[in-house]
PDB file of C-alpha atoms in Angstrom:
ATOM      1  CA  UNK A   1     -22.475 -19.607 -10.857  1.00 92.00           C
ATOM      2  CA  UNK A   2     -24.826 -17.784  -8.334  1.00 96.00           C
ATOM      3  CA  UNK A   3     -23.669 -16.035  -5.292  1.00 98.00           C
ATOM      4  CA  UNK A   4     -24.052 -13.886  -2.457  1.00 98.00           C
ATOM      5  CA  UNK A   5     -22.045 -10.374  -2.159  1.00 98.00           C
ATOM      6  CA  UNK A   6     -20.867  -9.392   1.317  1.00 98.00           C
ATOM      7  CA  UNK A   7     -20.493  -5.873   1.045  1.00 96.00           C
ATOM      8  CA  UNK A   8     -18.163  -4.358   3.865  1.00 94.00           C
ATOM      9  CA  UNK A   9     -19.581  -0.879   4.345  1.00 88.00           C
ATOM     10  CA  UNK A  10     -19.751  -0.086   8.409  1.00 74.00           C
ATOM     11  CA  UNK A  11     -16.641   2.334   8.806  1.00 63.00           C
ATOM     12  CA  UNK A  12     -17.160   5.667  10.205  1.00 53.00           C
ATOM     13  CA  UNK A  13     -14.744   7.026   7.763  1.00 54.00           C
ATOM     14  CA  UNK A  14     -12.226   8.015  10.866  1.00 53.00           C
ATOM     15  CA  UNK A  15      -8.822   7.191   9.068  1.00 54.00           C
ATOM     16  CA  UNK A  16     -10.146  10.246   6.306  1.00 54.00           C
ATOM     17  CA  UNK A  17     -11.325  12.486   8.871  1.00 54.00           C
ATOM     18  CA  UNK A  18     -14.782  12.932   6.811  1.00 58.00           C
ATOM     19  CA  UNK A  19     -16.730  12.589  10.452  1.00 57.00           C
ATOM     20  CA  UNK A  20     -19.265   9.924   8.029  1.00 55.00           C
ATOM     21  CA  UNK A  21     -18.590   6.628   6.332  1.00 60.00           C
ATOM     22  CA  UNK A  22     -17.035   7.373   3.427  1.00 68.00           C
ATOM     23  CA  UNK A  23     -18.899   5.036   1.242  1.00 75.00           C
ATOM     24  CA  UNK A  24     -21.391   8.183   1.469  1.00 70.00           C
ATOM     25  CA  UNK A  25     -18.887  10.003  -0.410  1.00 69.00           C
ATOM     26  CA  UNK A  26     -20.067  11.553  -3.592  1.00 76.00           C
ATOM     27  CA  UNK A  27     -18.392  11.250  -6.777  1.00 75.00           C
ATOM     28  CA  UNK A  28     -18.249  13.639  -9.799  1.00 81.00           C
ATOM     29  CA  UNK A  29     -20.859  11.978 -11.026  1.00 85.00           C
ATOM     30  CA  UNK A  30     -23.002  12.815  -8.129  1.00 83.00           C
ATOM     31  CA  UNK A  31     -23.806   9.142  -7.177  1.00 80.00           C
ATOM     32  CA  UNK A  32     -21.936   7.938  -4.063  1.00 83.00           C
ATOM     33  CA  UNK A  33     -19.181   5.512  -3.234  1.00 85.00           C
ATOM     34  CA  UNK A  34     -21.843   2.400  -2.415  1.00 88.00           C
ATOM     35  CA  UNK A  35     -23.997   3.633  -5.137  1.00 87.00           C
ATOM     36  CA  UNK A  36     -20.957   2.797  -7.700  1.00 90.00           C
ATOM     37  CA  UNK A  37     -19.678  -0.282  -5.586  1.00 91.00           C
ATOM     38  CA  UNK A  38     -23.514  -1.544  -5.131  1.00 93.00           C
ATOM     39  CA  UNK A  39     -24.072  -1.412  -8.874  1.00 92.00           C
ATOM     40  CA  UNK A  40     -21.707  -3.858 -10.346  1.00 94.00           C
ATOM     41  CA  UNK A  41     -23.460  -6.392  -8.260  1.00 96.00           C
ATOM     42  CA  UNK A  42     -27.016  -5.379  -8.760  1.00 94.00           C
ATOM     43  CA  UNK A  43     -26.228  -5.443 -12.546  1.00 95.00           C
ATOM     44  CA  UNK A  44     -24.915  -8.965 -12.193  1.00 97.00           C
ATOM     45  CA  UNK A  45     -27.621 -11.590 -12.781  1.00 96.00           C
ATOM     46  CA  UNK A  46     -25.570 -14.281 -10.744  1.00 98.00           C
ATOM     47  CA  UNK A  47     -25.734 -12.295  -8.100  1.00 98.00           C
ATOM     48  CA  UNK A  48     -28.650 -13.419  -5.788  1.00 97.00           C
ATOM     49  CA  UNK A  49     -28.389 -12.006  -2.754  1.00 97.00           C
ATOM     50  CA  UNK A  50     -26.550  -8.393  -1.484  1.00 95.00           C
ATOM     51  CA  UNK A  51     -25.434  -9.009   2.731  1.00 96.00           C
ATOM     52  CA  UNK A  52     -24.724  -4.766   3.061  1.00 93.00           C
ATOM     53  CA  UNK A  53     -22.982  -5.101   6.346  1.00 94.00           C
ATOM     54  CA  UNK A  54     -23.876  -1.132   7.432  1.00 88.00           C
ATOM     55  CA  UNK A  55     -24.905   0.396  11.015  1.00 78.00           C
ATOM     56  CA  UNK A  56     -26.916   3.405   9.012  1.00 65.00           C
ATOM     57  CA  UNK A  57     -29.424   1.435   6.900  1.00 58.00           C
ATOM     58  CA  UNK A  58     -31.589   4.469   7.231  1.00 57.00           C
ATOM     59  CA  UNK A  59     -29.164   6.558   5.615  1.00 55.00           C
ATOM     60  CA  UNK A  60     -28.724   4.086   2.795  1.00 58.00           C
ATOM     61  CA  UNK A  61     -32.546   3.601   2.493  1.00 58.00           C
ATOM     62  CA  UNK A  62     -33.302   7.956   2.565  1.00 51.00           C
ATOM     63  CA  UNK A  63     -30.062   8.362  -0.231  1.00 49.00           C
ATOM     64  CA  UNK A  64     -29.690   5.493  -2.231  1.00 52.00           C
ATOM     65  CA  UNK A  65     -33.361   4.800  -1.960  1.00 52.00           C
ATOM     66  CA  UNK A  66     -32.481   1.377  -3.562  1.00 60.00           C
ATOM     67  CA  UNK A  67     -35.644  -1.168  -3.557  1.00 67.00           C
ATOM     68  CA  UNK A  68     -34.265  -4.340  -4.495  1.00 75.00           C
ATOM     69  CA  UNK A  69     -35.227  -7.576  -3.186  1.00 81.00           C
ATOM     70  CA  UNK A  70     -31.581  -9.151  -3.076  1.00 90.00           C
ATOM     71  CA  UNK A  71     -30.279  -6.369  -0.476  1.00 90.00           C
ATOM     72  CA  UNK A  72     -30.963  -7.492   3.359  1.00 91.00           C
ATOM     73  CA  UNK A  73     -28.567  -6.188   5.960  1.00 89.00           C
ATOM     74  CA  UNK A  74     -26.342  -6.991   8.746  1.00 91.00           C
ATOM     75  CA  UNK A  75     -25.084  -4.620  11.448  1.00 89.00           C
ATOM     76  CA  UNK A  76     -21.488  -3.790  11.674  1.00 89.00           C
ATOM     77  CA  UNK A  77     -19.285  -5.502  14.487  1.00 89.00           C
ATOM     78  CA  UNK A  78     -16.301  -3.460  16.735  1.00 90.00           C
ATOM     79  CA  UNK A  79     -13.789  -4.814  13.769  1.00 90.00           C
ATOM     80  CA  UNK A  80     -13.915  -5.747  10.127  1.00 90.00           C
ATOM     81  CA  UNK A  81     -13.587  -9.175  10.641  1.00 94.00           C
ATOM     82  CA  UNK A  82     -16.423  -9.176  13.155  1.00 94.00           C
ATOM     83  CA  UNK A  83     -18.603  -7.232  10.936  1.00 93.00           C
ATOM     84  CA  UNK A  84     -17.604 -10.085   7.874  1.00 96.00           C
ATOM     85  CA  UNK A  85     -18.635 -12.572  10.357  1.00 96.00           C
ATOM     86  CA  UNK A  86     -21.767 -10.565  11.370  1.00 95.00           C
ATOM     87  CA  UNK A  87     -22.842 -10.648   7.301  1.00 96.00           C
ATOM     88  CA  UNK A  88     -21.934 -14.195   6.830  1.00 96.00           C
ATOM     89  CA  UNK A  89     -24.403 -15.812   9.486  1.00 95.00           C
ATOM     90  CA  UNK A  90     -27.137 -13.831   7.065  1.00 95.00           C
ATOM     91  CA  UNK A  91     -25.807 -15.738   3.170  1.00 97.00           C
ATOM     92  CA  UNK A  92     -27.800 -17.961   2.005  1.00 96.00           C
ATOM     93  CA  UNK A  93     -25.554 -18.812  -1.171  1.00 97.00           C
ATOM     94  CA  UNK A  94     -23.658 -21.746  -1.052  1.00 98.00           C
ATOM     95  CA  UNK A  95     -20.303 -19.105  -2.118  1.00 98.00           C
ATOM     96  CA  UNK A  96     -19.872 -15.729  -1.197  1.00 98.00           C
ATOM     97  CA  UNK A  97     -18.074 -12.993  -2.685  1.00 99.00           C
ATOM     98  CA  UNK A  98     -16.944 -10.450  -0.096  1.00 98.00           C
ATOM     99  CA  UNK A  99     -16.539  -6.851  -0.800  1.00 97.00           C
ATOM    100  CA  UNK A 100     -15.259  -3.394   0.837  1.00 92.00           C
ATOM    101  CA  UNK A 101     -18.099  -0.799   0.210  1.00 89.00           C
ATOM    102  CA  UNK A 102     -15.462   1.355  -0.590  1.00 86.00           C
ATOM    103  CA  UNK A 103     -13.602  -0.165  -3.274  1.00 90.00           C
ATOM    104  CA  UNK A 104     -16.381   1.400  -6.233  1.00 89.00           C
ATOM    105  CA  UNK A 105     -14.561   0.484  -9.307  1.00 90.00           C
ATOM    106  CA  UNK A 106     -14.700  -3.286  -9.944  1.00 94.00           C
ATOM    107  CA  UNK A 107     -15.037  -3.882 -13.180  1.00 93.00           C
ATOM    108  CA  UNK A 108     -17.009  -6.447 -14.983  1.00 93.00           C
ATOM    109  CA  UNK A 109     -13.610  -8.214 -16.040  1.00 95.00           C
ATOM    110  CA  UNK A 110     -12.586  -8.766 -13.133  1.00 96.00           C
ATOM    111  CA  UNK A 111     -15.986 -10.276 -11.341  1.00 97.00           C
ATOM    112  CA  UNK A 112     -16.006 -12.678 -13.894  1.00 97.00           C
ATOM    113  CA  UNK A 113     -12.717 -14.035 -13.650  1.00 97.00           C
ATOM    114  CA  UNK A 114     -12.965 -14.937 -10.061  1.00 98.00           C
ATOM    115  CA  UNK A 115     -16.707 -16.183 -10.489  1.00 98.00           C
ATOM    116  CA  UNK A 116     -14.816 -18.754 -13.118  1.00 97.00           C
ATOM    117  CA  UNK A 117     -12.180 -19.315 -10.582  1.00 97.00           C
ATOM    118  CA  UNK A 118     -14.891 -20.441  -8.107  1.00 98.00           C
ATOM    119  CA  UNK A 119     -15.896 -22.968  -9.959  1.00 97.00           C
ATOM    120  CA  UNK A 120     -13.172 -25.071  -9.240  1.00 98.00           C
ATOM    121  CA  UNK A 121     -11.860 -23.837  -6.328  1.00 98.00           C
ATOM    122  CA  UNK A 122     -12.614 -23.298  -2.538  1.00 98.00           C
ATOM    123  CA  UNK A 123     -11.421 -19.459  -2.137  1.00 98.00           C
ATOM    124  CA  UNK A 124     -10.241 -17.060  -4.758  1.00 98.00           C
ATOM    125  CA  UNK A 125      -8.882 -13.492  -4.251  1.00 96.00           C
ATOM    126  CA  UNK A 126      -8.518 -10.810  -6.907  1.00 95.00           C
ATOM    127  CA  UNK A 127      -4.757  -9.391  -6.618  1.00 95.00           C
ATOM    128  CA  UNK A 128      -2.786  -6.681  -8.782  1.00 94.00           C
ATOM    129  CA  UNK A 129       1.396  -6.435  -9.055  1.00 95.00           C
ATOM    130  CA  UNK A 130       2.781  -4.292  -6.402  1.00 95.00           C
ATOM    131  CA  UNK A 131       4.719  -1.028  -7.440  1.00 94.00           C
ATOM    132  CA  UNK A 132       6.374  -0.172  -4.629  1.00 94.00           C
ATOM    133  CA  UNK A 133       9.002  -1.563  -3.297  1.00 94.00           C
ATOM    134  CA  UNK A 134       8.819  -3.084   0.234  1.00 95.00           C
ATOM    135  CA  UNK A 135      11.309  -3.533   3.039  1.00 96.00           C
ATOM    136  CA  UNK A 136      11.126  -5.185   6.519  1.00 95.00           C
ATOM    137  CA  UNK A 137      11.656  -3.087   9.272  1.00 97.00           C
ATOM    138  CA  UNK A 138      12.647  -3.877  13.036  1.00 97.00           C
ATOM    139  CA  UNK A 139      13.716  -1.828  15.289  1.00 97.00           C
ATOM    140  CA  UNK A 140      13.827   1.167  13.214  1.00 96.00           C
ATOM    141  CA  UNK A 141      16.343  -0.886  10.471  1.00 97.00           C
ATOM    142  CA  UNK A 142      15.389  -2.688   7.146  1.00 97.00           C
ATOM    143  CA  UNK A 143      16.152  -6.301   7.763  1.00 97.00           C
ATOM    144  CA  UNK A 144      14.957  -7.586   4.626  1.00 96.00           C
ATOM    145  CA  UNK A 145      13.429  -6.132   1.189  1.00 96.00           C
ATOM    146  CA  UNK A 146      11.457  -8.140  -0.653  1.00 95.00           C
ATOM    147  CA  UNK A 147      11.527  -9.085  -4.059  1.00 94.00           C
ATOM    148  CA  UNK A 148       8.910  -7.022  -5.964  1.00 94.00           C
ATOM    149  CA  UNK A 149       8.102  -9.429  -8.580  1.00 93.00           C
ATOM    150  CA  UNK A 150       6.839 -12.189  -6.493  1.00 94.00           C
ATOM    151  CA  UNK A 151       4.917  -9.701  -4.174  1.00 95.00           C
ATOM    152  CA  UNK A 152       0.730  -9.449  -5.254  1.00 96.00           C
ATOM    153  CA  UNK A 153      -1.146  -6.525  -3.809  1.00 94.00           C
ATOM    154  CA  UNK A 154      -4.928  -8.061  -2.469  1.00 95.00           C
ATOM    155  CA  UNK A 155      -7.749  -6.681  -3.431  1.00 94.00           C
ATOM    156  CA  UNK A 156     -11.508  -7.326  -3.436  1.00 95.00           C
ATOM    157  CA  UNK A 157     -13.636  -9.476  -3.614  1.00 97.00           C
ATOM    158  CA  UNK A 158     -12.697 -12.463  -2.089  1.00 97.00           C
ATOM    159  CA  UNK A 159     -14.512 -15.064  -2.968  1.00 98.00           C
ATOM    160  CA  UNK A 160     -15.570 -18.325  -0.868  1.00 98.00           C
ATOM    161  CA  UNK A 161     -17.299 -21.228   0.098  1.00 98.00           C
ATOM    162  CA  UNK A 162     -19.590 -19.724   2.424  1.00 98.00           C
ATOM    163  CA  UNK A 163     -19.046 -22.764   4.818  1.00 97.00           C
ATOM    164  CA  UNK A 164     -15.144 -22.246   4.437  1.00 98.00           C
ATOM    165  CA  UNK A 165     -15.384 -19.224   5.337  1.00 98.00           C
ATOM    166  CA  UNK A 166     -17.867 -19.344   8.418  1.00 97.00           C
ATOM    167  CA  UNK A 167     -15.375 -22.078   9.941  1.00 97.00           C
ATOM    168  CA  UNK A 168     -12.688 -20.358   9.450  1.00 97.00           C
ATOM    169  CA  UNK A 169     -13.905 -17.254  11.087  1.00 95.00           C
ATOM    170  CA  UNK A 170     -15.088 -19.630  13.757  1.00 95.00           C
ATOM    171  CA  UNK A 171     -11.536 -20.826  14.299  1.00 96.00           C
ATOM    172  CA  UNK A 172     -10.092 -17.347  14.203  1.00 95.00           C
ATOM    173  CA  UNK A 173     -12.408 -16.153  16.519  1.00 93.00           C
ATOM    174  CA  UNK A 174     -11.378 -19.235  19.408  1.00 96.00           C
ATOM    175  CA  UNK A 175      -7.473 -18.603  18.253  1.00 96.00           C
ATOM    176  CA  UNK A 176      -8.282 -14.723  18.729  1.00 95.00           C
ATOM    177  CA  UNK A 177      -6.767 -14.289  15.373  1.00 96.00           C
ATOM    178  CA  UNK A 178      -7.076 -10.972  13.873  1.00 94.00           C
ATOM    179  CA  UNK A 179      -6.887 -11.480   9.954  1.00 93.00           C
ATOM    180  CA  UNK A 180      -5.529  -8.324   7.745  1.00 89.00           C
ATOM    181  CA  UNK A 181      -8.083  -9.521   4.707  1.00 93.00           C
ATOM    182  CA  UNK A 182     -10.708 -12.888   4.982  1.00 95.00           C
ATOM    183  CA  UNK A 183      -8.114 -15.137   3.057  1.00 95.00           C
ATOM    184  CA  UNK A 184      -6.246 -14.590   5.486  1.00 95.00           C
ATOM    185  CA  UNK A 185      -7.938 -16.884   7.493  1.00 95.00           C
ATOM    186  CA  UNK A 186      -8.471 -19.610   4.914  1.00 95.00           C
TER     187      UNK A 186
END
């Protein structure tokens, strides 16, 4: 199944006080966050097309110095959804898989079990047990905790119809809906 990645990489790295995007992060290996996250991807010869949603394409082009034909970018919008939205209108695949530039260590595993998922299905998320235990909170009091086993920690990519997804985003933007991850708004 061939696809498009959306890769999610305009953050200005704010919430870990770097004062950069932290997909410019280097790891011990020297390469950097989107070098690692770009690679599973580029390695991937389903994937057709790379949407790197980013406001410093310079930067990218001087470190990363990547050349590949399948990478075309999309500039980052005042949100995440917005900048999803902004990297959608630029797919050309007929599904997208959309990714945060800073989630580096998808493994292979992984990609291809929600490729296989999406070819039967409209949307597909990749999502782990949660550990933790989680409570409800109003007004400063626990109201409710949740059963852990039938809670599922989200990760990415979500995967999509590309057309499900743009008209969904279409309707969230009208409703003024603020998803807190795209299946959200499936």
């Amino acid at each position: 199944m061939q696809y498009s990645a959306l890769i999610v990489a305009a953050g200005s790295g704010t919430r870990m006080k770097l004062g950069y995007n932290k997909v410019y992060a280097k790891l011990s290996d020297g390469t950097t966050i989107l070098d690692k996250t770009l690679s599973v991807f580029l390695n991937d010869s389903d994937c057709v097309q790379i949407v790197l949603v980013t406001d410093c394409v310079e930067h990218f082009e001087k470190e990363q110095g990547r050349k590949d034909g399948r990478i075309v970018f999309a500039s980052g919008g005042k949100t995440r959804q917005d900048s999803v939205y902004n990297g959608l209108r630029a797919v050309l695949s007929d599904v997208v898989l959309v990714h945060d530039g800073a989630r580096p260590f998808l493994d292979q595993e992984s990609l291809e079990k929600i490729k296989k998922t999406m070819e039967t299905e409209k949307a597909a998320l990749l999502c782990v047990p949660c550990k933790d235990t989680i409570k409800h909170v109003q007004d400063g009091y626990v109201v409710e905790t949740y059963e852990r086993s039938t809670l599922q920690c989200a990760q990415t990519p979500q995967a999509f119809e590309t057309d499900l997804l743009l008209t969904c985003m279409h309707k969230a933007k009208n409703d003024h809906f603020i998803g807190t991850d795209d299946t959200s708004l499936v």
